[in-house]
PDB file of C-alpha atoms and ligand atoms in Angstrom:
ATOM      1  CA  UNK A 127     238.701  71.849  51.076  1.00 58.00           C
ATOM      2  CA  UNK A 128     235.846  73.414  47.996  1.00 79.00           C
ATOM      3  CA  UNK A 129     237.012  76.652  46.820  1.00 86.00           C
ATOM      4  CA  UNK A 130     235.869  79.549  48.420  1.00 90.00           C
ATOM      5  CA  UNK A 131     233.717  81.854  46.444  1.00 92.00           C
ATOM      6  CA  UNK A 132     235.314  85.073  46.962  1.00 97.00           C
ATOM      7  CA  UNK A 133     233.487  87.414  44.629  1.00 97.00           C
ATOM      8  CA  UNK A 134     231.219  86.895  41.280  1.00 94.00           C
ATOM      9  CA  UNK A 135     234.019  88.871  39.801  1.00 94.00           C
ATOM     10  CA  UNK A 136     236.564  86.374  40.763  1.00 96.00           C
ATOM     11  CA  UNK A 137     235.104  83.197  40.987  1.00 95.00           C
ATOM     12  CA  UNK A 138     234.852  82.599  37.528  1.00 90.00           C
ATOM     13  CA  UNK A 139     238.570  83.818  36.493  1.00 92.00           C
ATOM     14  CA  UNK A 140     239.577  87.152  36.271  1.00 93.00           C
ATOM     15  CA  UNK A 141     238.338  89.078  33.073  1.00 91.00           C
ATOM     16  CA  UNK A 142     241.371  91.488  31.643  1.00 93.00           C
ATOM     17  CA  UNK A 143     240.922  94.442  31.496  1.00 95.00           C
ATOM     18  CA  UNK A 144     240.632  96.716  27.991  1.00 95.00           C
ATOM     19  CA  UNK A 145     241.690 100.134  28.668  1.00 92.00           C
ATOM     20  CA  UNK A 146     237.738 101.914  28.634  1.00 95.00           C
ATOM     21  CA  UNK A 147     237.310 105.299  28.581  1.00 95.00           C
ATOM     22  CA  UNK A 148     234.829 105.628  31.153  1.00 97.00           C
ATOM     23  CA  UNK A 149     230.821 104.020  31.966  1.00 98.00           C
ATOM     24  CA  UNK A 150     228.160 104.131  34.200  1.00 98.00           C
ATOM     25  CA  UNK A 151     227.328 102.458  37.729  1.00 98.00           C
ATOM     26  CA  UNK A 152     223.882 101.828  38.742  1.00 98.00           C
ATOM     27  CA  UNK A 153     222.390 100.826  41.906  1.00 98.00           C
ATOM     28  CA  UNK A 154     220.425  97.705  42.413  1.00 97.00           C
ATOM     29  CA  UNK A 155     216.451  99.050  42.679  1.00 98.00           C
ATOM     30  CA  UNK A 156     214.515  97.931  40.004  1.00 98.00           C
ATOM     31  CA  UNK A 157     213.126 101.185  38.979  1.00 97.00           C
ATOM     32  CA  UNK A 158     214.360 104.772  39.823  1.00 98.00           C
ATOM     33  CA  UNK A 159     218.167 103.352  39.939  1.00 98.00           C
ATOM     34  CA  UNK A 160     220.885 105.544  41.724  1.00 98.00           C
ATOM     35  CA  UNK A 161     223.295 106.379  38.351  1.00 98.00           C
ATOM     36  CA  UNK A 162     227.120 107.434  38.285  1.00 98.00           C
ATOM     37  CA  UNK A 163     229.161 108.465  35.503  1.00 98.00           C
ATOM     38  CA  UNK A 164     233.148 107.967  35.409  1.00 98.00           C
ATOM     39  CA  UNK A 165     234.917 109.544  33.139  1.00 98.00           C
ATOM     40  CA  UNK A 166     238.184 107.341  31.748  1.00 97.00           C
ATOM     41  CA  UNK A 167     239.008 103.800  33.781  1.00 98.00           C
ATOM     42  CA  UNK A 168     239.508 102.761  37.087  1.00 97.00           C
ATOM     43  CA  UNK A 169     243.129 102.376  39.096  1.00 96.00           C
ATOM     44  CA  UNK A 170     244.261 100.045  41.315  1.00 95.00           C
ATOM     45  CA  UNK A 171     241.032  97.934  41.505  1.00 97.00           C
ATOM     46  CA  UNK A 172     241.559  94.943  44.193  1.00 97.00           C
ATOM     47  CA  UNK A 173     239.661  92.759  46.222  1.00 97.00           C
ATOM     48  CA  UNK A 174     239.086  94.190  49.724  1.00 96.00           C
ATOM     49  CA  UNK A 175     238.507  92.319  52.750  1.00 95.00           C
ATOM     50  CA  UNK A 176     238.020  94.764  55.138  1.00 93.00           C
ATOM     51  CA  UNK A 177     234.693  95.161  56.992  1.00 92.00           C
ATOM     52  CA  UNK A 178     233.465  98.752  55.360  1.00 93.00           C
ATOM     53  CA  UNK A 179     232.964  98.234  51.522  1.00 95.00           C
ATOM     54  CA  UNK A 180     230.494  97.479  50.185  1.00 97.00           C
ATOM     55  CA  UNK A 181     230.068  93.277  48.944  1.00 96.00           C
ATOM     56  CA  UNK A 182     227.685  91.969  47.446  1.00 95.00           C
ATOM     57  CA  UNK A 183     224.952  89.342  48.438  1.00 92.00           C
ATOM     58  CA  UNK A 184     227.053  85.850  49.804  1.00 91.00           C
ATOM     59  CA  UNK A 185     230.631  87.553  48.416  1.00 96.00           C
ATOM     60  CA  UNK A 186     233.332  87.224  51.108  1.00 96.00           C
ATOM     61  CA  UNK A 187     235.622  90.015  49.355  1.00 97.00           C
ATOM     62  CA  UNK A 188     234.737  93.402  48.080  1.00 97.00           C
ATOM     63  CA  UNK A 189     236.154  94.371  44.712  1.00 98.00           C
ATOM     64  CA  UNK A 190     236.808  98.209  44.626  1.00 97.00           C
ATOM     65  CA  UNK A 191     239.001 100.752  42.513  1.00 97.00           C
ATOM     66  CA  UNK A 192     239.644 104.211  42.900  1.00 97.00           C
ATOM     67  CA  UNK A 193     239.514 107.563  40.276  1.00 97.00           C
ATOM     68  CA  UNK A 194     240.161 110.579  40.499  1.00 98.00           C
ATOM     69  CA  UNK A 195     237.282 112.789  41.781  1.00 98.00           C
ATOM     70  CA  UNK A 196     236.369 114.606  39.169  1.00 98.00           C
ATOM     71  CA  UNK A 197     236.147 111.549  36.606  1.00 98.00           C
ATOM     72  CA  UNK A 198     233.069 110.761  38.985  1.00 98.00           C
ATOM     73  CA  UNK A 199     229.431 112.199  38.953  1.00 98.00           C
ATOM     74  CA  UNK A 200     226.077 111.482  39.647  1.00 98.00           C
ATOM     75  CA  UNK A 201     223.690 111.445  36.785  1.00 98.00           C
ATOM     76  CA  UNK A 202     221.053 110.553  38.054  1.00 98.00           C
ATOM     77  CA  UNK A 203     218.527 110.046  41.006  1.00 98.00           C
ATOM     78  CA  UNK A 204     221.271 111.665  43.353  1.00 98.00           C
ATOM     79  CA  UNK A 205     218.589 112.137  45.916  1.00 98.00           C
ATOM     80  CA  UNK A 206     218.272 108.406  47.196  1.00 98.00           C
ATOM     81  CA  UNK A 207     222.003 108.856  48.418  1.00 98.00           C
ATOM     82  CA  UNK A 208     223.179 109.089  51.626  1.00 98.00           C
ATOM     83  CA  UNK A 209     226.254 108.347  53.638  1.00 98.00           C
ATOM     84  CA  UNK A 210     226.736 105.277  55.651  1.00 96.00           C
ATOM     85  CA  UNK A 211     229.099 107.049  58.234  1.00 94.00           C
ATOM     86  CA  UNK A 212     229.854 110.456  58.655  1.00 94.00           C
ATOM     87  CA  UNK A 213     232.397 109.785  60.969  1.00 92.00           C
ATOM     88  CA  UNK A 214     234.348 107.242  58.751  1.00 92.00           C
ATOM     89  CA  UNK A 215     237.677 108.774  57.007  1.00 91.00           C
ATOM     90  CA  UNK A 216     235.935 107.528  53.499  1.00 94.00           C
ATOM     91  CA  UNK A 217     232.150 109.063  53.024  1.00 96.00           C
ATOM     92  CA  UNK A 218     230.688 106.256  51.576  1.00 97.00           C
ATOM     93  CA  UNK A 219     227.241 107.736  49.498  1.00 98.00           C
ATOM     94  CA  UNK A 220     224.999 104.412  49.373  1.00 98.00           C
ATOM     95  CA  UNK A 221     221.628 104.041  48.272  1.00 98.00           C
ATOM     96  CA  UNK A 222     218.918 104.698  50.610  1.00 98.00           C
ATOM     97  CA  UNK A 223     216.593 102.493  48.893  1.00 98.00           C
ATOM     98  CA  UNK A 224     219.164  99.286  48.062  1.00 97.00           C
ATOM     99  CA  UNK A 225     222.148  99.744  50.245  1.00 97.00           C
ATOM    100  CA  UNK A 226     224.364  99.750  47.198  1.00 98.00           C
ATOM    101  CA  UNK A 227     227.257 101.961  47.968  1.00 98.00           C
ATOM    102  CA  UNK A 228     227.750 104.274  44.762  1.00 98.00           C
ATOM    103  CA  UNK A 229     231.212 106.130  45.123  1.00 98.00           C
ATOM    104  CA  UNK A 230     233.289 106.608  48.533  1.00 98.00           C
ATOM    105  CA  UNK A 231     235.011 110.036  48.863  1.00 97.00           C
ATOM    106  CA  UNK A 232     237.367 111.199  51.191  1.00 95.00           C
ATOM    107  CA  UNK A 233     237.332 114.915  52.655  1.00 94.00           C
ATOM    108  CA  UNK A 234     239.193 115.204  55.209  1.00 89.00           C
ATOM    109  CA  UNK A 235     243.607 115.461  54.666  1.00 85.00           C
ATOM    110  CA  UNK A 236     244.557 111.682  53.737  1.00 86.00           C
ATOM    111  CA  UNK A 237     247.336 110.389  51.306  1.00 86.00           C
ATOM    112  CA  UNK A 238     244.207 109.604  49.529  1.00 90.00           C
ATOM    113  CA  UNK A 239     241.984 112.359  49.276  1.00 92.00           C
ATOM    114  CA  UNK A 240     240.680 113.324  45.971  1.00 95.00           C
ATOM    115  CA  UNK A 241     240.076 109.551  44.577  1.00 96.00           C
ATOM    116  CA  UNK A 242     236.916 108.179  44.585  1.00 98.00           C
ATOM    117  CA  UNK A 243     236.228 104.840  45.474  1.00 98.00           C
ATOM    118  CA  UNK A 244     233.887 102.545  43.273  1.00 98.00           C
ATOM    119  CA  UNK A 245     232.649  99.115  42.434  1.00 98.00           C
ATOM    120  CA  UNK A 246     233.107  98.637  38.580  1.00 97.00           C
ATOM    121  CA  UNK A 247     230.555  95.362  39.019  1.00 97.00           C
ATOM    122  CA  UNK A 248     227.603  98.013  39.108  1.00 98.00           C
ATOM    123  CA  UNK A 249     228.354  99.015  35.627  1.00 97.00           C
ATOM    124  CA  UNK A 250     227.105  96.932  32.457  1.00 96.00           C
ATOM    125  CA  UNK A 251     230.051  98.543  30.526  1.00 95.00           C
ATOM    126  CA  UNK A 252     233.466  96.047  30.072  1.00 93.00           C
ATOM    127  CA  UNK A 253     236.725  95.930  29.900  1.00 96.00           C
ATOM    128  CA  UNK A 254     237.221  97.686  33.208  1.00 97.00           C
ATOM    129  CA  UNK A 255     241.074  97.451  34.836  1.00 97.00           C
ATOM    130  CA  UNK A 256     240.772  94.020  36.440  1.00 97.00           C
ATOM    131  CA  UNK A 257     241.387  93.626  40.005  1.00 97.00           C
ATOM    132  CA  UNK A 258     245.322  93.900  40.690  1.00 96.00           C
ATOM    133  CA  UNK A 259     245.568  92.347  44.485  1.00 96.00           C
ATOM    134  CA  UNK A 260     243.778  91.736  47.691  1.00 97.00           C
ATOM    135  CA  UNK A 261     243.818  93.660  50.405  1.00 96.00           C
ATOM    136  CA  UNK A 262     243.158  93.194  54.104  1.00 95.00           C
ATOM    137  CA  UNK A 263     242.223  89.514  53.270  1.00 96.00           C
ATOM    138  CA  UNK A 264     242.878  88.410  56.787  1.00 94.00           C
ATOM    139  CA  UNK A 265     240.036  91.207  58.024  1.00 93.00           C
ATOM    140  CA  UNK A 266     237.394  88.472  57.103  1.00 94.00           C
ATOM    141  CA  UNK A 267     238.121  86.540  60.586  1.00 93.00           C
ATOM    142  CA  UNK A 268     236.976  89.696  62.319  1.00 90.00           C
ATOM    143  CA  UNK A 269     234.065  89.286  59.589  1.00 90.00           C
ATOM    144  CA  UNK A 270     233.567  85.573  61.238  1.00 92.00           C
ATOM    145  CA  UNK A 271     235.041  83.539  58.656  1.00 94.00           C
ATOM    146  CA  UNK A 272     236.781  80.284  59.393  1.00 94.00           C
ATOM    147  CA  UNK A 273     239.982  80.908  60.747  1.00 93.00           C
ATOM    148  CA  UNK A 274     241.164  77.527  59.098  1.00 94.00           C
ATOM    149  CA  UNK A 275     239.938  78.605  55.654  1.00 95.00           C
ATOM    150  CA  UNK A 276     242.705  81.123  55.364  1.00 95.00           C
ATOM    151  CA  UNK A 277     245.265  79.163  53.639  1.00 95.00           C
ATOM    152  CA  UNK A 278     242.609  78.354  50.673  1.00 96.00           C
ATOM    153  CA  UNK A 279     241.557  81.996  50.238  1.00 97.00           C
ATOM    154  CA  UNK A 280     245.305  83.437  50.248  1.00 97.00           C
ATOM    155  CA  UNK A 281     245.612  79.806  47.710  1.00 96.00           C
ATOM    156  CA  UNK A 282     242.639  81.051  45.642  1.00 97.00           C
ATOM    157  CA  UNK A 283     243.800  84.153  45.465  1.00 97.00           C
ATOM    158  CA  UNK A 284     247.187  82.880  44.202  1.00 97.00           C
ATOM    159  CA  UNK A 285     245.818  80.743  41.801  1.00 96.00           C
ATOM    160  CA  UNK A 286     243.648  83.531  40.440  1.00 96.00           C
ATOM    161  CA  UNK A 287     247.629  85.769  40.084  1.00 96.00           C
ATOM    162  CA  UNK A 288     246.569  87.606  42.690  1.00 97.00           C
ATOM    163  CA  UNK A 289     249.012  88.602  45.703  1.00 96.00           C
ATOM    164  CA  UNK A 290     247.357  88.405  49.141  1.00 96.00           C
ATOM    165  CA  UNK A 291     247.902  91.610  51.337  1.00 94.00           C
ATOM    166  CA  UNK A 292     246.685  92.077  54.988  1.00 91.00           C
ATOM    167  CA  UNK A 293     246.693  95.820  54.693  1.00 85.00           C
ATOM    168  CA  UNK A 294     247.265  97.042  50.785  1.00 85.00           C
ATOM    169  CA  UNK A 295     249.920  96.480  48.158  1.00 86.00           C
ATOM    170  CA  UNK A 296     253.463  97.756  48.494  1.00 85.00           C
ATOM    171  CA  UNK A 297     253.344 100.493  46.445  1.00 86.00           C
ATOM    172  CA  UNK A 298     249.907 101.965  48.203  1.00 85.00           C
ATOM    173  CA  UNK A 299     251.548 101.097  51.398  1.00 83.00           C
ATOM    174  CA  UNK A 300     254.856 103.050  50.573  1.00 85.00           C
ATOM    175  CA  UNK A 301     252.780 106.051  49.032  1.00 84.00           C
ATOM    176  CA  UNK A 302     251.052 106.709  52.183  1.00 83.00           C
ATOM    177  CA  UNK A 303     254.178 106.464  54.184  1.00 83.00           C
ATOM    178  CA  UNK A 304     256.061 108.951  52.026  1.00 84.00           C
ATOM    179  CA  UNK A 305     253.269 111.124  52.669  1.00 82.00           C
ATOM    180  CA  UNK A 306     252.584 110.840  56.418  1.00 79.00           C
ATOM    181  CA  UNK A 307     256.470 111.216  56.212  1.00 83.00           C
ATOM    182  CA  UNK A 308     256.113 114.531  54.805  1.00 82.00           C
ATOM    183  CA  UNK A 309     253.293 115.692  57.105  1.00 79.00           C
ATOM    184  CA  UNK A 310     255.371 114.958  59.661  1.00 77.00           C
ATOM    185  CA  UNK A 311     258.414 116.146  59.178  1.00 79.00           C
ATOM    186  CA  UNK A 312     256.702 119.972  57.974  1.00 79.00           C
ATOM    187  CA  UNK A 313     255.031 119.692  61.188  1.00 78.00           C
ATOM    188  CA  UNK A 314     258.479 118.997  63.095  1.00 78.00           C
ATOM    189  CA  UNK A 315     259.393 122.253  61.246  1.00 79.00           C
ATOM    190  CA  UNK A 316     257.068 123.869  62.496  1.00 77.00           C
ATOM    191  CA  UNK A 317     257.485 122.873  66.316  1.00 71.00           C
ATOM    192  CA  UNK A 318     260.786 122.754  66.387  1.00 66.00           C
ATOM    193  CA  UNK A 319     261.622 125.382  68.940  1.00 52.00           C
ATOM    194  CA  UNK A 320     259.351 123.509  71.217  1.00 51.00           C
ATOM    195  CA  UNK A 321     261.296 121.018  73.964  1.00 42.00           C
ATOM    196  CA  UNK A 322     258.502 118.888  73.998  1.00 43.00           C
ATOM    197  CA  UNK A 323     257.729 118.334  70.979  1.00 38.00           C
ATOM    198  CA  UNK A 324     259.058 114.812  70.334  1.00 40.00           C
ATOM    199  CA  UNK A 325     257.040 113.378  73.117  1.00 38.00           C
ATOM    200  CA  UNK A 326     254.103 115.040  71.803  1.00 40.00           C
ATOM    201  CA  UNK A 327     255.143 113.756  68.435  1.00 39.00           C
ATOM    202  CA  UNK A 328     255.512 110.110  69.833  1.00 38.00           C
ATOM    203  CA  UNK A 329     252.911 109.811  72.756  1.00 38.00           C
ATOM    204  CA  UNK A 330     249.980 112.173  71.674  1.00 40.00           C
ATOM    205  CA  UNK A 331     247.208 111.833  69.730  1.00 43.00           C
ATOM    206  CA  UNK A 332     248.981 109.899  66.921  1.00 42.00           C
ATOM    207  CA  UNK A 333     248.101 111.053  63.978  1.00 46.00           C
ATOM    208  CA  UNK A 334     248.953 111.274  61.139  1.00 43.00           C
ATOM    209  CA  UNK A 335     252.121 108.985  62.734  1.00 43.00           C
ATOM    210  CA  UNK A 336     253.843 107.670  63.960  1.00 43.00           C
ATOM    211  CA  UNK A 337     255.503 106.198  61.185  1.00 41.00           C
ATOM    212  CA  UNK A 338     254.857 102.391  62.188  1.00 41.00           C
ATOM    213  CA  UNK A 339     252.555  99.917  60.116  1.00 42.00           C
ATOM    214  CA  UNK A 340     250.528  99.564  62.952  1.00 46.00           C
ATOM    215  CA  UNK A 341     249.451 103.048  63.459  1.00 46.00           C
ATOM    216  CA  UNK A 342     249.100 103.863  59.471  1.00 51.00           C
ATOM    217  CA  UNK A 343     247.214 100.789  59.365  1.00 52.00           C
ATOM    218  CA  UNK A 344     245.050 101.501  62.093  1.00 43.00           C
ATOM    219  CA  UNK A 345     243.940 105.113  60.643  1.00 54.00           C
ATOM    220  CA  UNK A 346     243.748 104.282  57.297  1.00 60.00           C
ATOM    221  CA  UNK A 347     239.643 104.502  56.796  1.00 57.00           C
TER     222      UNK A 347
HETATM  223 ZN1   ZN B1001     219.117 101.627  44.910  1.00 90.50          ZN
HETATM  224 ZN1   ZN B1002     237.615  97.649  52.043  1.00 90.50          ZN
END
């Protein structure tokens, strides 16, 4: 089987990363181009898979990394943004013009909230953190790719020194779990005189838990 093109920032081999100190992103018009500053480098950058960030043209995977909020602003042309979905967990501000999505924030109470998410490809500056892993790699079926091309994307991936993840990494993974944990048990403190209260906790609306990967999985953006 040819080797699947995943991303232009993987395709080739996987730059390292140099430690910078911070850069701009820039949207794809030709003139009038959407512009965001970060301050300091990027954190857990990874390929994504899933069907809500942003790829570019023919790319298969998404690469995206997340900063702290305030490292990110926008410097310029801030009025051609606008975001995708207002109902999604992550406000992702995209380009009105190009499509390019420029930062995704979260506002509502996630494990998560107050990192941004960007695309270090839409910045000329390098030595950004290279990606670490890929995540939700087998979302591209639902995306309609082959089915049978699995085992050489999770072999690409390999070969590239890349672990293959169908939701994130382990240590994302057991960060939001700690803190659904948390939620959960203060609210159990705080309903505790109620009879009902692990039914409710176990058969209502679900969130943030129950604590299984299904559920965190399912309500993570
Ligand atoms: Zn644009
Ligand atoms: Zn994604």
């Amino acid at each position: 089987m040819t080797t699947p093109h995943l991303h232009p920032l993987l395709d080739n081999g996987i730059q390292a990363g140099t430690g910078i100190s911070g850069g701009t992103l820039h949207c794809k018009c030709a003139t009038d181009k959407v512009e965001v500053t970060l301050k300091g480098d990027v954190l857990h950058n990874h390929a994504c898979g899933c069907s809500k960030c942003w790829k570019p043209e023919g790319a298969v995977f998404a690469v995206i990394a997340v900063t702290p909020v305030d490292n990110v602003s926008v410097t310029a042309h801030a009025d051609k943004l606008h975001i995708v979905d207002e109902s999604a967990t992550i406000q992702r501000h995209a380009c009105k013009a190009c499509g390019v999505h420029l930062f995704g924030r979260i506002e509502k109470a996630h494990p998560f909230k107050g990192l941004d998410f960007v695309h270090v490809e839409l910045s000329s500056d390098k030595g950004w953190q290279a990606p670490q892993f890929a995540a939700f790699v087998s979302s591209i079926i639902e995306q309609g790719y082959d089915p049978k091309g699995m085992d050489a994307v999770r072999a690409r991936f390999k070969e590239l020194g890349l672990e293959s993840y169908d939701v994130l990494s382990p240590p994302l993974m057991d960060a939001i779990c700690v803190l659904y944990l948390r939620t959960f048990e203060a609210l159990r403190r705080t309903i505790k005189t109620r009879s009902t209260c692990s039914n409710r906790i176990a058969g209502g609306s679900g969130r943030p838990f129950p604590l299984g990967a299904g559920p965190v999985r399912e309500t993570l953006w």
